[in-house]
Amino acid sequence: PVANATIGPGPPSPQVRAGDPVTLRCSVQVGSAPVTFTWLRDGHEVAQGPLLALGDAEPPHSGTYRCVATNQLDGHRVFRALSPELNVTVTPRGHGGTAVAAGVGGSLLFLLLLLGVIGGCHWWHR
């Protein structure tokens, strides 16, 4: 029978930034082939197979993930192994573009002010 289902490698932390690629792998330490894998998010089936590729993560991908490994012995008895739960939270990317634009705008304004002061000093000394 299947046993010790695990999810790996998992995201480096439970917090994932939107747009980051996320792929989870389910495996078992014990179990005769063929082993089937079912992925659950918040208790609902979302995919089949040993890999769950979320692609570029978005906030709707947030949730509690779990893998269910299943195999059959003697054609009749079905065995299941549940992985530990993995909580994933996808946080929206900050408004980095806005911060960069504000920084560039502020730098340009400072440069114009500096040029004005230099020009004024030059005019004053003439």
PDB file of C-alpha atoms in Angstrom:
ATOM      1  CA  PRO A   1       0.000   0.000   0.000  1.00  0.00           C
ATOM      2  CA  VAL A   2       1.012   3.619  -0.549  1.00  0.00           C
ATOM      3  CA  ALA A   3       2.368   5.501   2.454  1.00  0.00           C
ATOM      4  CA  ASN A   4       4.082   8.738   3.395  1.00  0.00           C
ATOM      5  CA  ALA A   5       2.843  11.035   0.649  1.00  0.00           C
ATOM      6  CA  THR A   6       4.761  14.300   0.616  1.00  0.00           C
ATOM      7  CA  ILE A   7       4.668  17.562  -1.314  1.00  0.00           C
ATOM      8  CA  GLY A   8       7.945  19.019  -2.465  1.00  0.00           C
ATOM      9  CA  PRO A   9       9.834  21.112  -3.097  1.00  0.00           C
ATOM     10  CA  GLY A  10       7.067  23.567  -2.300  1.00  0.00           C
ATOM     11  CA  PRO A  11       7.503  27.292  -2.444  1.00  0.00           C
ATOM     12  CA  PRO A  12      10.449  28.626  -0.440  1.00  0.00           C
ATOM     13  CA  SER A  13       7.926  30.239   1.898  1.00  0.00           C
ATOM     14  CA  PRO A  14       4.149  30.092   2.301  1.00  0.00           C
ATOM     15  CA  GLN A  15       4.035  33.618   0.832  1.00  0.00           C
ATOM     16  CA  VAL A  16       4.385  33.661  -2.957  1.00  0.00           C
ATOM     17  CA  ARG A  17       4.424  36.858  -5.002  1.00  0.00           C
ATOM     18  CA  ALA A  18       1.995  37.100  -7.893  1.00  0.00           C
ATOM     19  CA  GLY A  19       3.716  36.235 -11.146  1.00  0.00           C
ATOM     20  CA  ASP A  20       6.212  33.832  -9.555  1.00  0.00           C
ATOM     21  CA  PRO A  21       6.175  30.340 -11.097  1.00  0.00           C
ATOM     22  CA  VAL A  22       5.020  27.617  -8.705  1.00  0.00           C
ATOM     23  CA  THR A  23       5.277  23.866  -9.325  1.00  0.00           C
ATOM     24  CA  LEU A  24       4.548  21.270  -6.656  1.00  0.00           C
ATOM     25  CA  ARG A  25       5.524  17.590  -6.773  1.00  0.00           C
ATOM     26  CA  CYS A  26       3.795  14.779  -4.921  1.00  0.00           C
ATOM     27  CA  SER A  27       5.668  11.596  -4.130  1.00  0.00           C
ATOM     28  CA  VAL A  28       5.342   8.556  -1.887  1.00  0.00           C
ATOM     29  CA  GLN A  29       8.069   6.780   0.043  1.00  0.00           C
ATOM     30  CA  VAL A  30       6.261   3.443  -0.146  1.00  0.00           C
ATOM     31  CA  GLY A  31       3.835   2.042  -2.695  1.00  0.00           C
ATOM     32  CA  SER A  32       3.610  -0.419  -5.558  1.00  0.00           C
ATOM     33  CA  ALA A  33       3.019   0.951  -9.049  1.00  0.00           C
ATOM     34  CA  PRO A  34       0.817   2.159 -10.501  1.00  0.00           C
ATOM     35  CA  VAL A  35       0.306   5.044  -8.085  1.00  0.00           C
ATOM     36  CA  THR A  36      -2.136   7.795  -9.031  1.00  0.00           C
ATOM     37  CA  PHE A  37      -1.985  11.295  -7.622  1.00  0.00           C
ATOM     38  CA  THR A  38      -4.847  13.724  -7.076  1.00  0.00           C
ATOM     39  CA  TRP A  39      -4.351  17.358  -6.057  1.00  0.00           C
ATOM     40  CA  LEU A  40      -6.778  19.130  -3.746  1.00  0.00           C
ATOM     41  CA  ARG A  41      -7.029  22.851  -3.036  1.00  0.00           C
ATOM     42  CA  ASP A  42      -9.228  23.701  -0.071  1.00  0.00           C
ATOM     43  CA  GLY A  43     -10.652  20.172  -0.227  1.00  0.00           C
ATOM     44  CA  HIS A  44     -11.647  20.310  -3.918  1.00  0.00           C
ATOM     45  CA  GLU A  45      -9.941  18.356  -6.673  1.00  0.00           C
ATOM     46  CA  VAL A  46      -7.928  20.610  -8.982  1.00  0.00           C
ATOM     47  CA  ALA A  47      -5.612  18.279 -10.909  1.00  0.00           C
ATOM     48  CA  GLN A  48      -4.312  14.747 -11.502  1.00  0.00           C
ATOM     49  CA  GLY A  49      -0.711  13.572 -11.748  1.00  0.00           C
ATOM     50  CA  PRO A  50       2.457  13.847  -9.685  1.00  0.00           C
ATOM     51  CA  LEU A  51       3.120  17.476 -10.715  1.00  0.00           C
ATOM     52  CA  LEU A  52       0.914  20.484 -10.077  1.00  0.00           C
ATOM     53  CA  ALA A  53       2.119  23.421 -12.168  1.00  0.00           C
ATOM     54  CA  LEU A  54       0.354  26.619 -11.206  1.00  0.00           C
ATOM     55  CA  GLY A  55       2.426  28.575 -13.709  1.00  0.00           C
ATOM     56  CA  ASP A  56       2.603  32.249 -12.831  1.00  0.00           C
ATOM     57  CA  ALA A  57       0.833  32.334  -9.473  1.00  0.00           C
ATOM     58  CA  GLU A  58      -2.067  34.723  -8.980  1.00  0.00           C
ATOM     59  CA  PRO A  59      -4.043  35.541  -5.801  1.00  0.00           C
ATOM     60  CA  PRO A  60      -6.825  33.035  -6.716  1.00  0.00           C
ATOM     61  CA  HIS A  61      -4.180  30.268  -6.430  1.00  0.00           C
ATOM     62  CA  SER A  62      -3.994  30.907  -2.677  1.00  0.00           C
ATOM     63  CA  GLY A  63      -5.279  28.068  -0.537  1.00  0.00           C
ATOM     64  CA  THR A  64      -4.483  24.864   1.294  1.00  0.00           C
ATOM     65  CA  TYR A  65      -2.997  22.218  -0.993  1.00  0.00           C
ATOM     66  CA  ARG A  66      -2.904  18.501  -0.366  1.00  0.00           C
ATOM     67  CA  CYS A  67      -1.944  15.512  -2.464  1.00  0.00           C
ATOM     68  CA  VAL A  68      -3.745  12.158  -2.350  1.00  0.00           C
ATOM     69  CA  ALA A  69      -1.755   9.130  -3.547  1.00  0.00           C
ATOM     70  CA  THR A  70      -3.727   6.011  -4.418  1.00  0.00           C
ATOM     71  CA  ASN A  71      -2.908   2.471  -5.509  1.00  0.00           C
ATOM     72  CA  GLN A  72      -4.634  -0.905  -5.642  1.00  0.00           C
ATOM     73  CA  LEU A  73      -3.512  -4.269  -4.451  1.00  0.00           C
ATOM     74  CA  ASP A  74      -4.935  -7.531  -5.760  1.00  0.00           C
ATOM     75  CA  GLY A  75      -7.303  -5.541  -7.985  1.00  0.00           C
ATOM     76  CA  HIS A  76      -9.790  -4.958  -5.173  1.00  0.00           C
ATOM     77  CA  ARG A  77      -8.411  -3.127  -2.174  1.00  0.00           C
ATOM     78  CA  VAL A  78      -7.715   0.591  -2.683  1.00  0.00           C
ATOM     79  CA  PHE A  79      -5.146   2.331  -0.507  1.00  0.00           C
ATOM     80  CA  ARG A  80      -4.822   6.093  -0.034  1.00  0.00           C
ATOM     81  CA  ALA A  81      -2.121   8.243   1.512  1.00  0.00           C
ATOM     82  CA  LEU A  82      -2.735  11.921   2.255  1.00  0.00           C
ATOM     83  CA  SER A  83       0.142  14.381   2.247  1.00  0.00           C
ATOM     84  CA  PRO A  84       0.439  17.023   4.936  1.00  0.00           C
ATOM     85  CA  GLU A  85      -1.354  20.258   4.067  1.00  0.00           C
ATOM     86  CA  LEU A  86       0.615  23.043   2.414  1.00  0.00           C
ATOM     87  CA  ASN A  87      -0.774  26.553   2.858  1.00  0.00           C
ATOM     88  CA  VAL A  88       0.054  28.897  -0.016  1.00  0.00           C
ATOM     89  CA  THR A  89      -0.734  32.615  -0.015  1.00  0.00           C
ATOM     90  CA  VAL A  90      -0.185  34.557  -3.224  1.00  0.00           C
ATOM     91  CA  THR A  91       0.327  38.244  -2.525  1.00  0.00           C
ATOM     92  CA  PRO A  92      -0.290  40.777  -5.284  1.00  0.00           C
ATOM     93  CA  ARG A  93       2.779  42.509  -6.610  1.00  0.00           C
ATOM     94  CA  GLY A  94       3.183  46.003  -5.224  1.00  0.00           C
ATOM     95  CA  HIS A  95       2.796  48.980  -7.463  1.00  0.00           C
ATOM     96  CA  GLY A  96       6.499  48.844  -8.277  1.00  0.00           C
ATOM     97  CA  GLY A  97       5.967  50.707 -11.549  1.00  0.00           C
ATOM     98  CA  THR A  98       4.347  53.597  -9.697  1.00  0.00           C
ATOM     99  CA  ALA A  99       7.202  53.759  -7.184  1.00  0.00           C
ATOM    100  CA  VAL A 100       9.789  53.788  -9.974  1.00  0.00           C
ATOM    101  CA  ALA A 101       7.896  56.511 -11.861  1.00  0.00           C
ATOM    102  CA  ALA A 102       7.666  58.630  -8.707  1.00  0.00           C
ATOM    103  CA  GLY A 103      11.393  58.168  -8.063  1.00  0.00           C
ATOM    104  CA  VAL A 104      12.329  59.175 -11.617  1.00  0.00           C
ATOM    105  CA  GLY A 105       9.963  62.154 -11.516  1.00  0.00           C
ATOM    106  CA  GLY A 106      11.413  63.326  -8.206  1.00  0.00           C
ATOM    107  CA  SER A 107      14.970  62.998  -9.530  1.00  0.00           C
ATOM    108  CA  LEU A 108      14.122  65.003 -12.642  1.00  0.00           C
ATOM    109  CA  LEU A 109      12.492  67.728 -10.553  1.00  0.00           C
ATOM    110  CA  PHE A 110      15.581  67.902  -8.318  1.00  0.00           C
ATOM    111  CA  LEU A 111      17.843  68.116 -11.385  1.00  0.00           C
ATOM    112  CA  LEU A 112      15.785  70.980 -12.830  1.00  0.00           C
ATOM    113  CA  LEU A 113      15.891  72.828  -9.490  1.00  0.00           C
ATOM    114  CA  LEU A 114      19.648  72.337  -9.260  1.00  0.00           C
ATOM    115  CA  LEU A 115      20.146  73.648 -12.813  1.00  0.00           C
ATOM    116  CA  GLY A 116      18.003  76.667 -11.939  1.00  0.00           C
ATOM    117  CA  VAL A 117      20.093  77.440  -8.855  1.00  0.00           C
ATOM    118  CA  ILE A 118      23.343  77.067 -10.831  1.00  0.00           C
ATOM    119  CA  GLY A 119      21.962  79.283 -13.596  1.00  0.00           C
ATOM    120  CA  GLY A 120      20.784  81.862 -11.057  1.00  0.00           C
ATOM    121  CA  CYS A 121      24.169  81.936  -9.314  1.00  0.00           C
ATOM    122  CA  HIS A 122      25.917  82.309 -12.659  1.00  0.00           C
ATOM    123  CA  TRP A 123      23.576  85.194 -13.652  1.00  0.00           C
ATOM    124  CA  TRP A 124      24.025  86.865 -10.231  1.00  0.00           C
ATOM    125  CA  HIS A 125      27.812  86.895 -10.480  1.00  0.00           C
ATOM    126  CA  ARG A 126      27.813  88.514 -13.954  1.00  0.00           C
TER     127      ARG A 126
END
